[in-house]
Amino acid sequence: MKHLLFFLVTSLGISTGLSAQGVWTLEQCIDHALKQNVSLQQADLNRVNQGISLDRAKSQRLPGVYASASAASSFGQSMNNQGYYEYGNSQSYSGSLSASMPLFSGFQISNTIKAQELNLKASLEDLKKARESLSVTIASAYLQVLFNKELLQLAKDQEALSLQQLDRYQSMAALGKIPEGQVSEIKALYANNQLETSRAQSNLQLSLLDLAQLIELDDWTSFDIVVPAIDVKALALQLTPADEIYNSAVSLKPVVKASELRLEQNERQLKVAEGGYYPSLSVGASYGNGYYGGNMSLADQLSKNARTSLHLSLSVPLFNRFETSNSVKSAKLAIRNAELEVENTKKTLYKEIQQAWFNASTAMDRFKASNESVEQSKIAFRFTEEKFNNARATAYEYDEARTKLASAQSNLLQAKYNYLFSVKILDFYKGEPLAL
C-alpha cells in the first residue's frame, strides 16, 4: 500500500506543477503561430510587394518631369556666340526642364492597373491559404498531444492497478497464503507497466516539443496545453453530404478564389497585349537655356538663349516584327492555362473533401466498434480479475486480460481522436473556425 500512496502523491505533485504553469488553448497556439511563422511573414511581404507593383502601375498615368544641366570649358581656338573663331579660354553652361504625359496608349495603363489589383487580391488569398494550412497542421499536432495525454493516463492507471495487486500479493505472501513465485510474477508485470508509462511520457513530451516548434515557441520546457472537455458522442453522427460541403467550400476557400483571380488577371493581361495594336498619343513640353562666357551679360544671354517647346506625339504601330501578335498569343495561352488551373484546383478540393468525408465516416464506424470492444473487454477483465483474486487464475491470464483491455482502450482513444479530427476538418471546409 505504501507504494500506491507514493505513486499517487507523485502523480498529484506533477499535475499540480503543470496546472501552476501557463497552459495554451488551441486558439492561442494558432494565434501565436500566425504571428511568428516565418513563411507567413514572407507571404505577407509578397502581398506588400504586389501593392507596390500596383502603385507603380497607377503612377504611369502621371507626367514624367526631368531636369538636366551641363557645364563646359574650352581652351584654345573656339567659336564664339557670333559664329567667329577666336583664341582664348571660354566657359559655357546650359540647363533644361522637360515633361511628358501619355494621353492614350490603347488602354494599356488602365488594364495594367486592373491586372495588378487582381494580382494583389490573389496574393492576399494566398496568404489566407497559408494561414489555413498552418492552422490545420497545428490542430493536428494539438490533438496528437491530447491523444498522448490520454495514453499516458491510461498507462498510469494500468501501473496503479498493477501496484495494487503487488501490494495485495506481498501481504498474502507474508501470511503464507501464496508462494513467493507468484509475487515475482506480479513484480514483473508492474515493472513492465512502469516501462509503458515511461514510454508514454516520452511520447507526450515529444509531441509537446513538436507543437511548440510549430507555433515558434522558444522555451518549451514549461509548455503545456489545455485539455478541453470533449464529448465525441455529442458530435454529429449524421455527416453532411460531401457534395453539400463542396458547394460551400468552393465559394469560401482562398485557394479557389486565388486561382479565379489569377484567371481574371490573365484576361486583363490579354487586353494589355491587345493595346499594342492601337496608336499611342502623348503630350510634352520643354524649356532650355544656356550661358556662354563672352562679352554679353548673363541676364541678356538668359533672356535671349531661352528655348521653349510644346509637342504632341502620335505613334502608330505599322510593323513591329509581330511582337504584339505574339504577345497576344502568349496571353491567350496564359488564360487557357489559368482556366485549367481553376478547374484543377476545384477538382483537387472536391477530392480532398471526398477523402475527408470518407475518413470521417470510417472513423465514426471505428469509434463505435472500439467503444463496444472496450465494454466487452471490461467484462472479460472483471471476470478474470475476480478469478485472479481468488487464486483461480494465473498472473499470466490476468495480464493477458489486462493487456487486451488496455489495447481496446488505446484503440478507442485513437478512434476517438481520428474521428474528432475528421469532423473538425469537414467543419473547416464548411468555413467554420478550428476550435475545440
GROMACS .gro file of C-alpha atoms in nm:
model
  436
    1MET     CA    1   0.000   0.000   0.000
    2LYS     CA    2   0.288   0.238   0.070
    3HIS     CA    3   0.395   0.201  -0.295
    4LEU     CA    4   0.048   0.305  -0.410
    5LEU     CA    5   0.048   0.610  -0.182
    6PHE     CA    6   0.389   0.715  -0.314
    7PHE     CA    7   0.267   0.677  -0.674
    8LEU     CA    8  -0.047   0.884  -0.611
    9VAL     CA    9   0.142   1.160  -0.429
   10THR     CA   10   0.399   1.179  -0.709
   11SER     CA   11   0.130   1.197  -0.976
   12LEU     CA   12  -0.054   1.466  -0.780
   13GLY     CA   13   0.264   1.670  -0.748
   14ILE     CA   14   0.331   1.652  -1.120
   15SER     CA   15  -0.022   1.755  -1.215
   16THR     CA   16  -0.020   2.040  -0.960
   17GLY     CA   17   0.305   2.173  -1.104
   18LEU     CA   18   0.162   2.169  -1.454
   19SER     CA   19  -0.154   2.346  -1.350
   20ALA     CA   20   0.052   2.622  -1.194
   21GLN     CA   21   0.223   2.687  -1.525
   22GLY     CA   22   0.069   2.862  -1.823
   23VAL     CA   23  -0.130   2.633  -2.049
   24TRP     CA   24  -0.233   2.707  -2.406
   25THR     CA   25  -0.564   2.658  -2.581
   26LEU     CA   26  -0.582   2.557  -2.945
   27GLU     CA   27  -0.688   2.910  -3.037
   28GLN     CA   28  -0.387   3.058  -2.853
   29CYS     CA   29  -0.150   2.817  -3.026
   30ILE     CA   30  -0.288   2.909  -3.368
   31ASP     CA   31  -0.283   3.284  -3.297
   32HIS     CA   32   0.078   3.270  -3.177
   33ALA     CA   33   0.190   3.070  -3.478
   34LEU     CA   34   0.016   3.304  -3.722
   35LYS     CA   35   0.214   3.594  -3.575
   36GLN     CA   36   0.552   3.420  -3.550
   37ASN     CA   37   0.568   3.189  -3.852
   38VAL     CA   38   0.845   3.294  -4.092
   39SER     CA   39   0.677   3.152  -4.402
   40LEU     CA   40   0.365   3.357  -4.331
   41GLN     CA   41   0.576   3.668  -4.287
   42GLN     CA   42   0.735   3.601  -4.626
   43ALA     CA   43   0.391   3.555  -4.783
   44ASP     CA   44   0.283   3.884  -4.630
   45LEU     CA   45   0.591   4.057  -4.773
   46ASN     CA   46   0.492   3.924  -5.114
   47ARG     CA   47   0.149   4.079  -5.065
   48VAL     CA   48   0.311   4.413  -4.975
   49ASN     CA   49   0.531   4.388  -5.284
   50GLN     CA   50   0.224   4.333  -5.501
   51GLY     CA   51   0.083   4.653  -5.354
   52ILE     CA   52   0.398   4.834  -5.462
   53SER     CA   53   0.355   4.694  -5.813
   54LEU     CA   54   0.001   4.831  -5.815
   55ASP     CA   55   0.126   5.176  -5.713
   56ARG     CA   56   0.387   5.158  -5.988
   57ALA     CA   57   0.117   5.080  -6.245
   58LYS     CA   58  -0.101   5.370  -6.126
   59SER     CA   59   0.193   5.612  -6.145
   60GLN     CA   60   0.218   5.552  -6.520
   61ARG     CA   61  -0.073   5.793  -6.560
   62LEU     CA   62   0.132   6.077  -6.413
   63PRO     CA   63   0.358   6.303  -6.618
   64GLY     CA   64   0.730   6.242  -6.615
   65VAL     CA   65   0.938   6.550  -6.533
   66TYR     CA   66   1.313   6.561  -6.598
   67ALA     CA   67   1.584   6.823  -6.549
   68SER     CA   68   1.934   6.834  -6.689
   69ALA     CA   69   2.234   7.065  -6.662
   70SER     CA   70   2.581   7.078  -6.811
   71ALA     CA   71   2.895   7.287  -6.787
   72ALA     CA   72   3.191   7.300  -7.026
   73SER     CA   73   3.527   7.478  -7.052
   74SER     CA   74   3.713   7.537  -7.380
   75PHE     CA   75   4.084   7.609  -7.420
   76GLY     CA   76   4.247   7.747  -7.735
   77GLN     CA   77   4.062   7.832  -8.054
   78SER     CA   78   3.686   7.806  -8.032
   79MET     CA   79   3.375   7.953  -8.191
   80ASN     CA   80   3.212   8.235  -8.003
   81ASN     CA   81   2.841   8.309  -7.987
   82GLN     CA   82   2.866   8.532  -8.301
   83GLY     CA   83   2.999   8.243  -8.506
   84TYR     CA   84   3.358   8.361  -8.525
   85TYR     CA   85   3.662   8.167  -8.419
   86GLU     CA   86   3.878   8.325  -8.157
   87TYR     CA   87   4.165   8.217  -7.941
   88GLY     CA   88   4.123   8.204  -7.566
   89ASN     CA   89   3.955   8.023  -7.281
   90SER     CA   90   3.577   8.014  -7.250
   91GLN     CA   91   3.307   7.856  -7.038
   92SER     CA   92   2.952   7.760  -7.125
   93TYR     CA   93   2.659   7.645  -6.917
   94SER     CA   94   2.323   7.500  -7.019
   95GLY     CA   95   2.016   7.358  -6.850
   96SER     CA   96   1.679   7.218  -6.948
   97LEU     CA   97   1.350   7.106  -6.796
   98SER     CA   98   1.113   6.872  -6.978
   99ALA     CA   99   0.785   6.697  -6.905
  100SER     CA  100   0.575   6.442  -7.091
  101MET     CA  101   0.249   6.262  -7.018
  102PRO     CA  102   0.066   5.983  -7.201
  103LEU     CA  103  -0.280   6.071  -7.326
  104PHE     CA  104  -0.375   5.742  -7.488
  105SER     CA  105  -0.192   5.410  -7.508
  106GLY     CA  106  -0.455   5.163  -7.618
  107PHE     CA  107  -0.597   5.138  -7.263
  108GLN     CA  108  -0.279   4.955  -7.162
  109ILE     CA  109  -0.227   5.162  -6.847
  110SER     CA  110  -0.583   5.117  -6.714
  111ASN     CA  111  -0.582   4.745  -6.793
  112THR     CA  112  -0.242   4.703  -6.629
  113ILE     CA  113  -0.376   4.871  -6.315
  114LYS     CA  114  -0.676   4.637  -6.305
  115ALA     CA  115  -0.449   4.337  -6.361
  116GLN     CA  116  -0.226   4.443  -6.071
  117GLU     CA  117  -0.531   4.494  -5.849
  118LEU     CA  118  -0.638   4.137  -5.922
  119ASN     CA  119  -0.286   4.013  -5.856
  120LEU     CA  120  -0.284   4.190  -5.519
  121LYS     CA  121  -0.615   4.026  -5.426
  122ALA     CA  122  -0.478   3.687  -5.533
  123SER     CA  123  -0.169   3.731  -5.315
  124LEU     CA  124  -0.397   3.809  -5.021
  125GLU     CA  125  -0.586   3.484  -5.084
  126ASP     CA  126  -0.250   3.303  -5.100
  127LEU     CA  127  -0.173   3.442  -4.756
  128LYS     CA  128  -0.510   3.323  -4.625
  129LYS     CA  129  -0.446   2.977  -4.769
  130ALA     CA  130  -0.106   2.960  -4.598
  131ARG     CA  131  -0.267   3.064  -4.268
  132GLU     CA  132  -0.533   2.795  -4.308
  133SER     CA  133  -0.276   2.524  -4.385
  134LEU     CA  134  -0.072   2.618  -4.079
  135SER     CA  135  -0.385   2.621  -3.861
  136VAL     CA  136  -0.479   2.268  -3.973
  137THR     CA  137  -0.126   2.143  -3.906
  138ILE     CA  138  -0.132   2.293  -3.556
  139ALA     CA  139  -0.477   2.147  -3.485
  140SER     CA  140  -0.348   1.803  -3.583
  141ALA     CA  141  -0.044   1.842  -3.355
  142TYR     CA  142  -0.265   1.969  -3.073
  143LEU     CA  143  -0.491   1.664  -3.096
  144GLN     CA  144  -0.183   1.441  -3.102
  145VAL     CA  145  -0.079   1.590  -2.766
  146LEU     CA  146  -0.429   1.529  -2.626
  147PHE     CA  147  -0.414   1.172  -2.753
  148ASN     CA  148  -0.076   1.114  -2.591
  149LYS     CA  149  -0.200   1.266  -2.266
  150GLU     CA  150  -0.482   1.015  -2.251
  151LEU     CA  151  -0.246   0.731  -2.341
  152LEU     CA  152  -0.020   0.840  -2.055
  153GLN     CA  153  -0.314   0.845  -1.815
  154LEU     CA  154  -0.415   0.500  -1.937
  155ALA     CA  155  -0.061   0.373  -1.875
  156LYS     CA  156  -0.060   0.529  -1.527
  157ASP     CA  157  -0.393   0.364  -1.446
  158GLN     CA  158  -0.253   0.027  -1.552
  159GLU     CA  159   0.057   0.090  -1.344
  160ALA     CA  160  -0.152   0.182  -1.040
  161LEU     CA  161  -0.362  -0.130  -1.087
  162SER     CA  162  -0.051  -0.348  -1.100
  163LEU     CA  163   0.080  -0.173  -0.790
  164GLN     CA  164  -0.241  -0.256  -0.605
  165GLN     CA  165  -0.207  -0.621  -0.699
  166LEU     CA  166   0.159  -0.620  -0.597
  167ASP     CA  167   0.076  -0.479  -0.251
  168ARG     CA  168  -0.201  -0.733  -0.210
  169TYR     CA  169   0.015  -1.028  -0.314
  170GLN     CA  170   0.302  -0.917  -0.094
  171SER     CA  171   0.063  -0.910   0.203
  172MET     CA  172  -0.069  -1.255   0.115
  173ALA     CA  173   0.283  -1.394   0.073
  174ALA     CA  174   0.381  -1.253   0.412
  175LEU     CA  175   0.094  -1.450   0.564
  176GLY     CA  176   0.199  -1.761   0.374
  177LYS     CA  177  -0.117  -1.777   0.166
  178ILE     CA  178   0.067  -1.774  -0.170
  179PRO     CA  179   0.419  -1.869  -0.275
  180GLU     CA  180   0.683  -1.603  -0.343
  181GLY     CA  181   0.691  -1.711  -0.708
  182GLN     CA  182   0.353  -1.551  -0.770
  183VAL     CA  183   0.476  -1.227  -0.614
  184SER     CA  184   0.767  -1.228  -0.858
  185GLU     CA  185   0.524  -1.261  -1.148
  186ILE     CA  186   0.331  -0.955  -1.028
  187LYS     CA  187   0.657  -0.764  -0.983
  188ALA     CA  188   0.744  -0.840  -1.344
  189LEU     CA  189   0.402  -0.712  -1.456
  190TYR     CA  190   0.449  -0.397  -1.251
  191ALA     CA  191   0.796  -0.336  -1.398
  192ASN     CA  192   0.654  -0.374  -1.748
  193ASN     CA  193   0.377  -0.124  -1.665
  194GLN     CA  194   0.638   0.122  -1.541
  195LEU     CA  195   0.820   0.087  -1.872
  196GLU     CA  196   0.497   0.153  -2.063
  197THR     CA  197   0.433   0.462  -1.851
  198SER     CA  198   0.784   0.590  -1.920
  199ARG     CA  199   0.738   0.531  -2.293
  200ALA     CA  200   0.403   0.712  -2.288
  201GLN     CA  201   0.561   1.003  -2.101
  202SER     CA  202   0.837   1.030  -2.361
  203ASN     CA  203   0.584   1.025  -2.646
  204LEU     CA  204   0.388   1.302  -2.475
  205GLN     CA  205   0.697   1.520  -2.431
  206LEU     CA  206   0.796   1.466  -2.793
  207SER     CA  207   0.450   1.567  -2.917
  208LEU     CA  208   0.463   1.877  -2.696
  209LEU     CA  209   0.800   1.963  -2.846
  210ASP     CA  210   0.661   1.919  -3.198
  211LEU     CA  211   0.369   2.151  -3.119
  212ALA     CA  212   0.595   2.409  -2.952
  213GLN     CA  213   0.820   2.415  -3.257
  214LEU     CA  214   0.521   2.453  -3.488
  215ILE     CA  215   0.400   2.761  -3.303
  216GLU     CA  216   0.756   2.904  -3.291
  217LEU     CA  217   0.785   2.885  -2.912
  218ASP     CA  218   1.143   2.933  -2.796
  219ASP     CA  219   1.115   2.793  -2.443
  220TRP     CA  220   0.904   2.479  -2.441
  221THR     CA  221   1.023   2.330  -2.111
  222SER     CA  222   0.714   2.456  -1.924
  223PHE     CA  223   0.485   2.440  -2.226
  224ASP     CA  224   0.154   2.259  -2.185
  225ILE     CA  225  -0.192   2.274  -2.336
  226VAL     CA  226  -0.547   2.291  -2.210
  227VAL     CA  227  -0.736   1.962  -2.207
  228PRO     CA  228  -1.087   2.057  -2.317
  229ALA     CA  229  -1.394   1.857  -2.226
  230ILE     CA  230  -1.462   1.663  -2.545
  231ASP     CA  231  -1.779   1.460  -2.579
  232VAL     CA  232  -1.726   1.271  -2.901
  233LYS     CA  233  -2.070   1.113  -2.877
  234ALA     CA  234  -2.221   1.461  -2.891
  235LEU     CA  235  -2.063   1.524  -3.231
  236ALA     CA  236  -2.286   1.496  -3.534
  237LEU     CA  237  -2.341   1.129  -3.608
  238GLN     CA  238  -2.504   1.220  -3.938
  239LEU     CA  239  -2.234   1.363  -4.163
  240THR     CA  240  -2.316   1.643  -4.405
  241PRO     CA  241  -2.303   1.504  -4.763
  242ALA     CA  242  -1.972   1.566  -4.939
  243ASP     CA  243  -2.138   1.748  -5.231
  244GLU     CA  244  -2.307   1.990  -4.994
  245ILE     CA  245  -1.977   2.059  -4.818
  246TYR     CA  246  -1.807   2.116  -5.154
  247ASN     CA  247  -2.073   2.364  -5.265
  248SER     CA  248  -1.995   2.570  -4.955
  249ALA     CA  249  -1.617   2.528  -4.976
  250VAL     CA  250  -1.582   2.619  -5.344
  251SER     CA  251  -1.709   2.970  -5.272
  252LEU     CA  252  -1.517   3.011  -4.945
  253LYS     CA  253  -1.174   2.856  -4.978
  254PRO     CA  254  -0.895   3.102  -5.063
  255VAL     CA  255  -0.718   2.850  -5.285
  256VAL     CA  256  -1.015   2.863  -5.526
  257LYS     CA  257  -1.050   3.239  -5.502
  258ALA     CA  258  -0.679   3.287  -5.577
  259SER     CA  259  -0.697   3.074  -5.892
  260GLU     CA  260  -1.010   3.256  -6.013
  261LEU     CA  261  -0.850   3.595  -5.950
  262ARG     CA  262  -0.542   3.492  -6.147
  263LEU     CA  263  -0.767   3.389  -6.434
  264GLU     CA  264  -0.920   3.737  -6.434
  265GLN     CA  265  -0.572   3.886  -6.415
  266ASN     CA  266  -0.462   3.695  -6.724
  267GLU     CA  267  -0.772   3.814  -6.908
  268ARG     CA  268  -0.668   4.169  -6.827
  269GLN     CA  269  -0.315   4.095  -6.944
  270LEU     CA  270  -0.463   3.993  -7.279
  271LYS     CA  271  -0.623   4.336  -7.308
  272VAL     CA  272  -0.288   4.492  -7.223
  273ALA     CA  273  -0.125   4.296  -7.504
  274GLU     CA  274  -0.404   4.388  -7.749
  275GLY     CA  275  -0.344   4.752  -7.664
  276GLY     CA  276  -0.025   4.725  -7.866
  277TYR     CA  277  -0.237   4.733  -8.183
  278TYR     CA  278  -0.357   5.086  -8.107
  279PRO     CA  279  -0.168   5.410  -8.171
  280SER     CA  280  -0.031   5.597  -7.872
  281LEU     CA  281  -0.060   5.969  -7.807
  282SER     CA  282   0.142   6.177  -7.564
  283VAL     CA  283   0.195   6.544  -7.487
  284GLY     CA  284   0.515   6.709  -7.373
  285ALA     CA  285   0.682   7.041  -7.302
  286SER     CA  286   1.040   7.153  -7.251
  287TYR     CA  287   1.236   7.460  -7.152
  288GLY     CA  288   1.609   7.512  -7.202
  289ASN     CA  289   1.862   7.790  -7.151
  290GLY     CA  290   2.235   7.846  -7.164
  291TYR     CA  291   2.517   8.087  -7.092
  292TYR     CA  292   2.838   8.138  -7.287
  293GLY     CA  293   3.125   8.317  -7.119
  294GLY     CA  294   3.159   8.606  -7.364
  295ASN     CA  295   3.104   8.981  -7.370
  296MET     CA  296   2.726   8.960  -7.336
  297SER     CA  297   2.595   8.981  -6.981
  298LEU     CA  298   2.438   8.683  -6.804
  299ALA     CA  299   2.093   8.848  -6.791
  300ASP     CA  300   2.095   8.925  -7.162
  301GLN     CA  301   2.205   8.572  -7.251
  302LEU     CA  302   1.941   8.410  -7.031
  303SER     CA  303   1.670   8.622  -7.193
  304LYS     CA  304   1.789   8.560  -7.548
  305ASN     CA  305   1.903   8.195  -7.522
  306ALA     CA  306   1.579   8.057  -7.375
  307ARG     CA  307   1.420   7.773  -7.571
  308THR     CA  308   1.061   7.661  -7.508
  309SER     CA  309   0.872   7.387  -7.688
  310LEU     CA  310   0.535   7.214  -7.665
  311HIS     CA  311   0.481   6.897  -7.860
  312LEU     CA  312   0.213   6.639  -7.927
  313SER     CA  313   0.345   6.297  -8.025
  314LEU     CA  314   0.148   6.029  -8.210
  315SER     CA  315   0.295   5.684  -8.263
  316VAL     CA  316   0.118   5.442  -8.497
  317PRO     CA  317   0.235   5.078  -8.495
  318LEU     CA  318   0.278   4.968  -8.854
  319PHE     CA  319   0.509   4.673  -8.817
  320ASN     CA  320   0.695   4.571  -8.500
  321ARG     CA  321   0.821   4.229  -8.609
  322PHE     CA  322   0.498   4.057  -8.489
  323GLU     CA  323   0.581   4.148  -8.129
  324THR     CA  324   0.224   4.249  -8.048
  325SER     CA  325   0.062   3.948  -8.217
  326ASN     CA  326   0.297   3.710  -8.038
  327SER     CA  327   0.227   3.883  -7.707
  328VAL     CA  328  -0.146   3.835  -7.770
  329LYS     CA  329  -0.095   3.466  -7.846
  330SER     CA  330   0.106   3.419  -7.527
  331ALA     CA  331  -0.162   3.600  -7.327
  332LYS     CA  332  -0.433   3.370  -7.468
  333LEU     CA  333  -0.226   3.065  -7.373
  334ALA     CA  334  -0.184   3.207  -7.024
  335ILE     CA  335  -0.563   3.242  -6.999
  336ARG     CA  336  -0.615   2.881  -7.103
  337ASN     CA  337  -0.356   2.768  -6.852
  338ALA     CA  338  -0.528   2.972  -6.579
  339GLU     CA  339  -0.864   2.815  -6.674
  340LEU     CA  340  -0.711   2.470  -6.635
  341GLU     CA  341  -0.562   2.576  -6.302
  342VAL     CA  342  -0.905   2.682  -6.176
  343GLU     CA  343  -1.053   2.351  -6.292
  344ASN     CA  344  -0.771   2.153  -6.133
  345THR     CA  345  -0.799   2.348  -5.807
  346LYS     CA  346  -1.171   2.274  -5.782
  347LYS     CA  347  -1.118   1.907  -5.865
  348THR     CA  348  -0.845   1.881  -5.603
  349LEU     CA  349  -1.069   2.047  -5.346
  350TYR     CA  350  -1.353   1.807  -5.428
  351LYS     CA  351  -1.120   1.508  -5.393
  352GLU     CA  352  -0.992   1.638  -5.059
  353ILE     CA  353  -1.347   1.679  -4.930
  354GLN     CA  354  -1.443   1.332  -5.053
  355GLN     CA  355  -1.140   1.185  -4.877
  356ALA     CA  356  -1.212   1.381  -4.559
  357TRP     CA  357  -1.575   1.267  -4.565
  358PHE     CA  358  -1.470   0.905  -4.616
  359ASN     CA  359  -1.217   0.934  -4.331
  360ALA     CA  360  -1.484   1.079  -4.102
  361SER     CA  361  -1.733   0.808  -4.194
  362THR     CA  362  -1.475   0.533  -4.140
  363ALA     CA  363  -1.357   0.691  -3.816
  364MET     CA  364  -1.715   0.703  -3.691
  365ASP     CA  365  -1.761   0.331  -3.755
  366ARG     CA  366  -1.427   0.253  -3.589
  367PHE     CA  367  -1.520   0.462  -3.288
  368LYS     CA  368  -1.847   0.275  -3.243
  369ALA     CA  369  -1.677  -0.062  -3.284
  370SER     CA  370  -1.393   0.034  -3.049
  371ASN     CA  371  -1.640   0.151  -2.787
  372GLU     CA  372  -1.817  -0.184  -2.798
  373SER     CA  373  -1.482  -0.363  -2.782
  374VAL     CA  374  -1.389  -0.174  -2.465
  375GLU     CA  375  -1.717  -0.263  -2.298
  376GLN     CA  376  -1.672  -0.634  -2.372
  377SER     CA  377  -1.305  -0.622  -2.268
  378LYS     CA  378  -1.404  -0.467  -1.935
  379ILE     CA  379  -1.646  -0.751  -1.869
  380ALA     CA  380  -1.382  -1.009  -1.957
  381PHE     CA  381  -1.122  -0.835  -1.741
  382ARG     CA  382  -1.351  -0.813  -1.437
  383PHE     CA  383  -1.424  -1.182  -1.470
  384THR     CA  384  -1.053  -1.270  -1.494
  385GLU     CA  385  -0.966  -1.028  -1.211
  386GLU     CA  386  -1.218  -1.193  -0.982
  387LYS     CA  387  -1.071  -1.535  -1.062
  388PHE     CA  388  -0.720  -1.398  -1.010
  389ASN     CA  389  -0.810  -1.250  -0.671
  390ASN     CA  390  -0.947  -1.590  -0.566
  391ALA     CA  391  -0.631  -1.768  -0.690
  392ARG     CA  392  -0.822  -1.939  -0.970
  393ALA     CA  393  -0.631  -1.761  -1.250
  394THR     CA  394  -0.260  -1.720  -1.306
  395ALA     CA  395  -0.073  -1.392  -1.330
  396TYR     CA  396  -0.024  -1.463  -1.700
  397GLU     CA  397  -0.402  -1.494  -1.754
  398TYR     CA  398  -0.461  -1.180  -1.552
  399ASP     CA  399  -0.201  -0.985  -1.750
  400GLU     CA  400  -0.340  -1.112  -2.079
  401ALA     CA  401  -0.689  -0.989  -1.991
  402ARG     CA  402  -0.549  -0.659  -1.867
  403THR     CA  403  -0.343  -0.617  -2.184
  404LYS     CA  404  -0.647  -0.683  -2.402
  405LEU     CA  405  -0.844  -0.421  -2.211
  406ALA     CA  406  -0.559  -0.170  -2.238
  407SER     CA  407  -0.527  -0.239  -2.610
  408ALA     CA  408  -0.902  -0.191  -2.658
  409GLN     CA  409  -0.890   0.135  -2.462
  410SER     CA  410  -0.592   0.253  -2.667
  411ASN     CA  411  -0.775   0.171  -2.991
  412LEU     CA  412  -1.076   0.360  -2.862
  413LEU     CA  413  -0.864   0.667  -2.791
  414GLN     CA  414  -0.711   0.653  -3.137
  415ALA     CA  415  -1.053   0.613  -3.298
  416LYS     CA  416  -1.184   0.898  -3.085
  417TYR     CA  417  -0.921   1.147  -3.196
  418ASN     CA  418  -0.925   1.030  -3.556
  419TYR     CA  419  -1.298   1.087  -3.563
  420LEU     CA  420  -1.267   1.423  -3.387
  421PHE     CA  421  -1.001   1.545  -3.631
  422SER     CA  422  -1.200   1.422  -3.932
  423VAL     CA  423  -1.514   1.603  -3.815
  424LYS     CA  424  -1.316   1.922  -3.749
  425ILE     CA  425  -1.167   1.904  -4.099
  426LEU     CA  426  -1.515   1.877  -4.250
  427ASP     CA  427  -1.625   2.176  -4.041
  428PHE     CA  428  -1.315   2.360  -4.163
  429TYR     CA  429  -1.415   2.300  -4.525
  430LYS     CA  430  -1.758   2.441  -4.442
  431GLY     CA  431  -1.591   2.762  -4.327
  432GLU     CA  432  -1.613   2.705  -3.952
  433PRO     CA  433  -1.311   2.804  -3.737
  434LEU     CA  434  -1.084   2.537  -3.591
  435ALA     CA  435  -1.173   2.515  -3.223
  436LEU     CA  436  -1.229   2.254  -2.954
   0.00000   0.00000   0.00000
